[in-house]
């Protein structure tokens, strides 16, 4: 069994002012304390990254951005580059989130360029993949996830993987209260790990953390985390409230 430290991420999306992000960051560290057997990743909006970084003192807390551009600099109004994320101390960058793909029209090609750039800049991506409801109902889940993965990982070699994290987030489970069952998630996670073994090698596949996102709540966290290939969680709505995120961070190993 390889050691994959659970990766519990709060994706705050377009929520929280700097003041709210600061208050949460201080409170979670105070209430939960330093972490040794799991990691907590906070992904605030761009405006709060620097403030949250400045308050991360306890062991086991890390910072993620929610997006980036693939160019280092240039006339790209409204975009944020990887050197800028490095400058504020980001440990990870979430890429290819379903809201980026389906609300803002990011293509597999855009996601691939971002992933390659993030790896070049040594900020590990949290690469999100996942099927829409009609794709699942048509029996196309495996094909969609495989297409997204193949495209995003094309051109990468074993030495590029580093701390890459893959997030399986079925679109129909995001913000809907309709979680994938632990068995449904496990099935896709296992296939993602197989795909990583084919693209890279078995050791890397055993090392890569594959996390689940989509209506993760205090009452389903323990069952999800009991699955052998679920190595963590990407939490939206339930990460906004301290009490619910705290319970998720303190999941119990069944
Ligand atoms: P919810 O937890 O609100 O369903 O959001 C999941 C998500 O998109 C995390 O990135």
Short mmCIF file of C-alpha atoms and ligand atoms in Angstrom, two decimals:
data_model
loop_
_atom_site.label_atom_id
_atom_site.label_comp_id
_atom_site.label_asym_id
_atom_site.label_seq_id
_atom_site.Cartn_x
_atom_site.Cartn_y
_atom_site.Cartn_z
CA UNK A 1 0.00 0.00 0.00
CA UNK A 2 1.41 3.35 -0.91
CA UNK A 3 1.07 6.24 1.48
CA UNK A 4 -1.31 8.79 0.07
CA UNK A 5 -1.96 11.51 2.60
CA UNK A 6 -5.64 12.53 2.51
CA UNK A 7 -6.09 15.84 0.67
CA UNK A 8 -9.11 17.77 1.96
CA UNK A 9 -9.68 20.94 -0.04
CA UNK A 10 -12.06 23.85 0.47
CA UNK A 11 -12.95 25.36 -2.90
CA UNK A 12 -14.56 28.63 -1.91
CA UNK A 13 -15.39 29.52 -5.52
CA UNK A 14 -16.65 33.16 -5.69
CA UNK A 15 -17.41 33.38 -1.98
CA UNK A 16 -15.73 35.18 0.94
CA UNK A 17 -14.28 38.65 1.21
CA UNK A 18 -10.73 39.01 2.51
CA UNK A 19 -12.08 39.55 6.02
CA UNK A 20 -14.24 36.41 5.88
CA UNK A 21 -11.40 34.32 4.46
CA UNK A 22 -9.04 35.55 7.17
CA UNK A 23 -11.52 34.77 9.96
CA UNK A 24 -12.09 31.24 8.61
CA UNK A 25 -8.36 30.54 8.16
CA UNK A 26 -7.61 31.55 11.74
CA UNK A 27 -10.56 29.65 13.17
CA UNK A 28 -9.95 26.34 11.40
CA UNK A 29 -6.31 26.24 12.50
CA UNK A 30 -7.29 27.11 16.05
CA UNK A 31 -10.09 24.53 16.23
CA UNK A 32 -8.47 21.67 14.34
CA UNK A 33 -4.79 22.37 15.10
CA UNK A 34 -1.74 21.04 13.30
CA UNK A 35 -2.25 18.06 11.00
CA UNK A 36 0.05 15.14 10.44
CA UNK A 37 -2.06 12.42 8.84
CA UNK A 38 -4.00 14.62 6.41
CA UNK A 39 -3.67 17.93 4.57
CA UNK A 40 -6.13 20.80 4.43
CA UNK A 41 -6.02 22.94 1.32
CA UNK A 42 -7.78 26.30 1.25
CA UNK A 43 -8.65 27.70 -2.19
CA UNK A 44 -9.94 31.24 -1.69
CA UNK A 45 -10.69 33.68 -4.50
CA UNK A 46 -7.62 35.46 -5.93
CA UNK A 47 -8.24 38.56 -3.82
CA UNK A 48 -7.77 36.64 -0.56
CA UNK A 49 -4.81 34.40 -1.50
CA UNK A 50 -2.11 36.61 0.00
CA UNK A 51 -4.00 37.23 3.24
CA UNK A 52 -4.76 33.52 3.73
CA UNK A 53 -1.13 32.59 3.00
CA UNK A 54 0.05 35.07 5.60
CA UNK A 55 -2.05 33.36 8.27
CA UNK A 56 -1.18 29.74 7.53
CA UNK A 57 1.02 28.82 10.45
CA UNK A 58 -0.04 25.37 11.59
CA UNK A 59 1.48 22.30 9.98
CA UNK A 60 -0.52 20.60 7.27
CA UNK A 61 -2.36 23.62 5.80
CA UNK A 62 -1.72 24.55 2.17
CA UNK A 63 -2.93 27.12 -0.33
CA UNK A 64 -4.50 26.66 -3.77
CA UNK A 65 -5.66 29.06 -6.47
CA UNK A 66 -8.83 28.27 -8.41
CA UNK A 67 -7.54 28.98 -11.92
CA UNK A 68 -4.67 30.54 -13.87
CA UNK A 69 -3.65 31.56 -17.37
CA UNK A 70 -1.01 29.57 -19.22
CA UNK A 71 1.05 32.59 -20.34
CA UNK A 72 3.59 34.14 -17.98
CA UNK A 73 2.56 37.70 -18.68
CA UNK A 74 0.96 39.79 -21.37
CA UNK A 75 -2.06 41.75 -22.47
CA UNK A 76 -4.67 39.39 -21.00
CA UNK A 77 -7.06 41.61 -19.07
CA UNK A 78 -8.59 39.88 -16.10
CA UNK A 79 -6.22 36.90 -16.08
CA UNK A 80 -3.71 35.77 -13.43
CA UNK A 81 -0.42 34.05 -14.27
CA UNK A 82 1.50 31.24 -12.60
CA UNK A 83 4.43 33.49 -11.58
CA UNK A 84 1.82 35.67 -9.82
CA UNK A 85 0.45 32.61 -8.00
CA UNK A 86 3.97 31.64 -7.03
CA UNK A 87 4.55 35.18 -5.78
CA UNK A 88 1.69 34.86 -3.28
CA UNK A 89 2.81 31.40 -2.22
CA UNK A 90 0.30 29.03 -3.83
CA UNK A 91 1.07 25.35 -3.33
CA UNK A 92 -1.50 24.12 -5.89
CA UNK A 93 -3.74 25.40 -8.66
CA UNK A 94 -7.18 23.94 -9.41
CA UNK A 95 -7.54 23.50 -13.19
CA UNK A 96 -10.37 22.37 -15.43
CA UNK A 97 -13.07 22.73 -12.79
CA UNK A 98 -16.47 21.95 -14.29
CA UNK A 99 -17.59 25.55 -13.77
CA UNK A 100 -14.59 26.71 -15.81
CA UNK A 101 -15.39 24.16 -18.51
CA UNK A 102 -19.18 24.49 -18.64
CA UNK A 103 -19.91 28.05 -17.48
CA UNK A 104 -16.86 29.76 -19.02
CA UNK A 105 -16.32 27.50 -22.01
CA UNK A 106 -12.84 26.19 -21.28
CA UNK A 107 -11.92 23.44 -23.70
CA UNK A 108 -9.82 20.33 -23.16
CA UNK A 109 -7.10 22.19 -25.08
CA UNK A 110 -7.21 25.18 -22.70
CA UNK A 111 -7.01 22.86 -19.71
CA UNK A 112 -4.05 21.00 -21.24
CA UNK A 113 -2.16 24.27 -21.81
CA UNK A 114 -2.81 25.31 -18.21
CA UNK A 115 -1.72 21.94 -16.82
CA UNK A 116 1.52 22.00 -18.84
CA UNK A 117 2.26 25.58 -17.74
CA UNK A 118 1.54 24.82 -14.06
CA UNK A 119 3.92 21.88 -14.16
CA UNK A 120 6.57 24.02 -15.87
CA UNK A 121 6.21 26.54 -13.06
CA UNK A 122 6.26 23.80 -10.43
CA UNK A 123 2.83 24.55 -9.01
CA UNK A 124 1.09 21.16 -8.99
CA UNK A 125 -2.35 21.16 -10.63
CA UNK A 126 -5.49 19.77 -9.06
CA UNK A 127 -6.86 18.57 -12.39
CA UNK A 128 -10.65 18.25 -12.39
CA UNK A 129 -12.51 15.78 -14.60
CA UNK A 130 -16.07 14.54 -14.60
CA UNK A 131 -19.06 13.71 -16.74
CA UNK A 132 -22.38 15.52 -17.17
CA UNK A 133 -25.67 13.84 -16.25
CA UNK A 134 -26.62 13.00 -19.84
CA UNK A 135 -23.16 11.51 -20.40
CA UNK A 136 -23.57 9.24 -17.37
CA UNK A 137 -27.09 8.25 -18.46
CA UNK A 138 -25.75 7.39 -21.91
CA UNK A 139 -23.09 5.15 -20.36
CA UNK A 140 -20.30 7.48 -21.46
CA UNK A 141 -18.75 8.26 -18.04
CA UNK A 142 -15.58 6.26 -18.61
CA UNK A 143 -15.08 7.63 -22.12
CA UNK A 144 -15.55 11.27 -21.06
CA UNK A 145 -13.21 10.99 -18.09
CA UNK A 146 -10.63 9.19 -20.20
CA UNK A 147 -10.82 11.87 -22.92
CA UNK A 148 -10.38 14.68 -20.38
CA UNK A 149 -7.47 12.90 -18.72
CA UNK A 150 -5.69 11.93 -21.93
CA UNK A 151 -5.92 15.44 -23.25
CA UNK A 152 -4.72 17.09 -20.03
CA UNK A 153 -1.88 14.65 -19.43
CA UNK A 154 -0.68 14.41 -23.06
CA UNK A 155 2.98 15.22 -23.39
CA UNK A 156 3.75 14.76 -19.71
CA UNK A 157 6.32 12.23 -18.58
CA UNK A 158 6.82 10.49 -15.23
CA UNK A 159 9.20 13.22 -14.06
CA UNK A 160 6.49 15.85 -14.56
CA UNK A 161 3.96 14.34 -12.20
CA UNK A 162 5.31 15.64 -8.88
CA UNK A 163 2.41 16.32 -6.55
CA UNK A 164 -0.25 16.30 -9.29
CA UNK A 165 -3.72 15.68 -7.84
CA UNK A 166 -6.69 14.50 -9.92
CA UNK A 167 -10.20 15.45 -8.80
CA UNK A 168 -13.18 13.42 -10.00
CA UNK A 169 -16.17 15.73 -9.86
CA UNK A 170 -19.26 14.42 -11.64
CA UNK A 171 -21.00 17.56 -12.91
CA UNK A 172 -24.42 16.26 -11.81
CA UNK A 173 -23.22 16.04 -8.21
CA UNK A 174 -21.80 19.57 -7.93
CA UNK A 175 -23.95 21.88 -5.86
CA UNK A 176 -26.98 19.62 -6.30
CA UNK A 177 -27.01 17.72 -3.02
CA UNK A 178 -26.89 14.58 -5.13
CA UNK A 179 -23.60 12.86 -4.21
CA UNK A 180 -22.14 10.01 -6.18
CA UNK A 181 -22.44 6.90 -4.05
CA UNK A 182 -19.14 5.76 -2.57
CA UNK A 183 -19.25 2.79 -4.96
CA UNK A 184 -19.92 4.96 -8.02
CA UNK A 185 -17.03 7.25 -7.09
CA UNK A 186 -14.72 4.33 -6.30
CA UNK A 187 -15.36 2.77 -9.70
CA UNK A 188 -14.31 5.94 -11.53
CA UNK A 189 -11.36 6.56 -9.20
CA UNK A 190 -10.04 3.07 -9.85
CA UNK A 191 -10.30 3.64 -13.60
CA UNK A 192 -8.45 6.97 -13.27
CA UNK A 193 -5.67 5.19 -11.39
CA UNK A 194 -5.49 2.55 -14.13
CA UNK A 195 -5.26 5.30 -16.71
CA UNK A 196 -2.38 6.90 -14.76
CA UNK A 197 -0.59 3.54 -14.74
CA UNK A 198 -0.96 3.36 -18.52
CA UNK A 199 0.14 6.96 -19.15
CA UNK A 200 2.96 6.98 -16.55
CA UNK A 201 3.70 3.83 -14.58
CA UNK A 202 2.33 1.78 -11.73
CA UNK A 203 4.39 3.44 -9.00
CA UNK A 204 3.20 6.85 -10.04
CA UNK A 205 -0.38 5.64 -10.31
CA UNK A 206 -0.15 4.37 -6.74
CA UNK A 207 1.25 7.67 -5.56
CA UNK A 208 -1.11 10.14 -7.32
CA UNK A 209 -3.87 11.40 -5.08
CA UNK A 210 -7.32 11.09 -6.64
CA UNK A 211 -9.93 13.12 -4.76
CA UNK A 212 -13.71 13.25 -5.04
CA UNK A 213 -15.88 16.36 -5.31
CA UNK A 214 -19.64 16.85 -5.59
CA UNK A 215 -21.99 17.48 -2.64
CA UNK A 216 -19.53 16.23 -0.02
CA UNK A 217 -21.18 16.78 3.38
CA UNK A 218 -20.51 15.82 6.99
CA UNK A 219 -22.93 12.90 6.67
CA UNK A 220 -21.30 11.25 3.65
CA UNK A 221 -17.62 12.04 4.23
CA UNK A 222 -16.70 8.93 6.21
CA UNK A 223 -18.25 6.51 3.70
CA UNK A 224 -16.55 8.25 0.79
CA UNK A 225 -13.17 8.26 2.52
CA UNK A 226 -13.52 4.55 3.30
CA UNK A 227 -13.12 3.69 -0.40
CA UNK A 228 -9.64 2.47 -1.29
CA UNK A 229 -9.08 4.83 -4.22
CA UNK A 230 -10.63 7.97 -2.72
CA UNK A 231 -7.67 9.92 -1.37
CA UNK A 232 -9.38 13.11 -0.42
CA UNK A 233 -12.15 15.55 -1.20
CA UNK A 234 -12.77 18.79 -3.04
CA UNK A 235 -15.53 20.50 -1.11
CA UNK A 236 -17.63 23.43 -2.31
CA UNK A 237 -20.74 24.44 -0.36
CA UNK A 238 -19.92 22.55 2.84
CA UNK A 239 -16.48 24.21 3.01
CA UNK A 240 -17.97 27.67 3.50
CA UNK A 241 -19.19 27.01 7.05
CA UNK A 242 -16.61 26.27 9.69
CA UNK A 243 -18.64 23.60 11.51
CA UNK A 244 -19.34 21.50 8.42
CA UNK A 245 -15.84 21.83 6.95
CA UNK A 246 -14.31 21.01 10.31
CA UNK A 247 -16.30 17.76 10.49
CA UNK A 248 -15.21 16.90 6.95
CA UNK A 249 -11.56 17.55 7.80
CA UNK A 250 -12.00 15.36 10.88
CA UNK A 251 -13.41 12.45 8.88
CA UNK A 252 -13.24 9.15 10.68
CA UNK A 253 -11.45 6.21 9.15
CA UNK A 254 -14.01 3.40 9.01
P1 LIG B 1 -20.24 21.25 -3.90
O1 LIG B 1 -19.50 20.61 -2.74
O2 LIG B 1 -20.90 22.54 -3.51
O3 LIG B 1 -21.11 20.27 -4.59
O4 LIG B 1 -19.10 21.69 -4.96
C1 LIG B 1 -18.16 20.77 -5.35
C2 LIG B 1 -17.09 21.45 -6.11
O5 LIG B 1 -17.32 21.97 -7.18
C3 LIG B 1 -15.76 21.51 -5.53
O6 LIG B 1 -14.81 21.95 -6.43
#
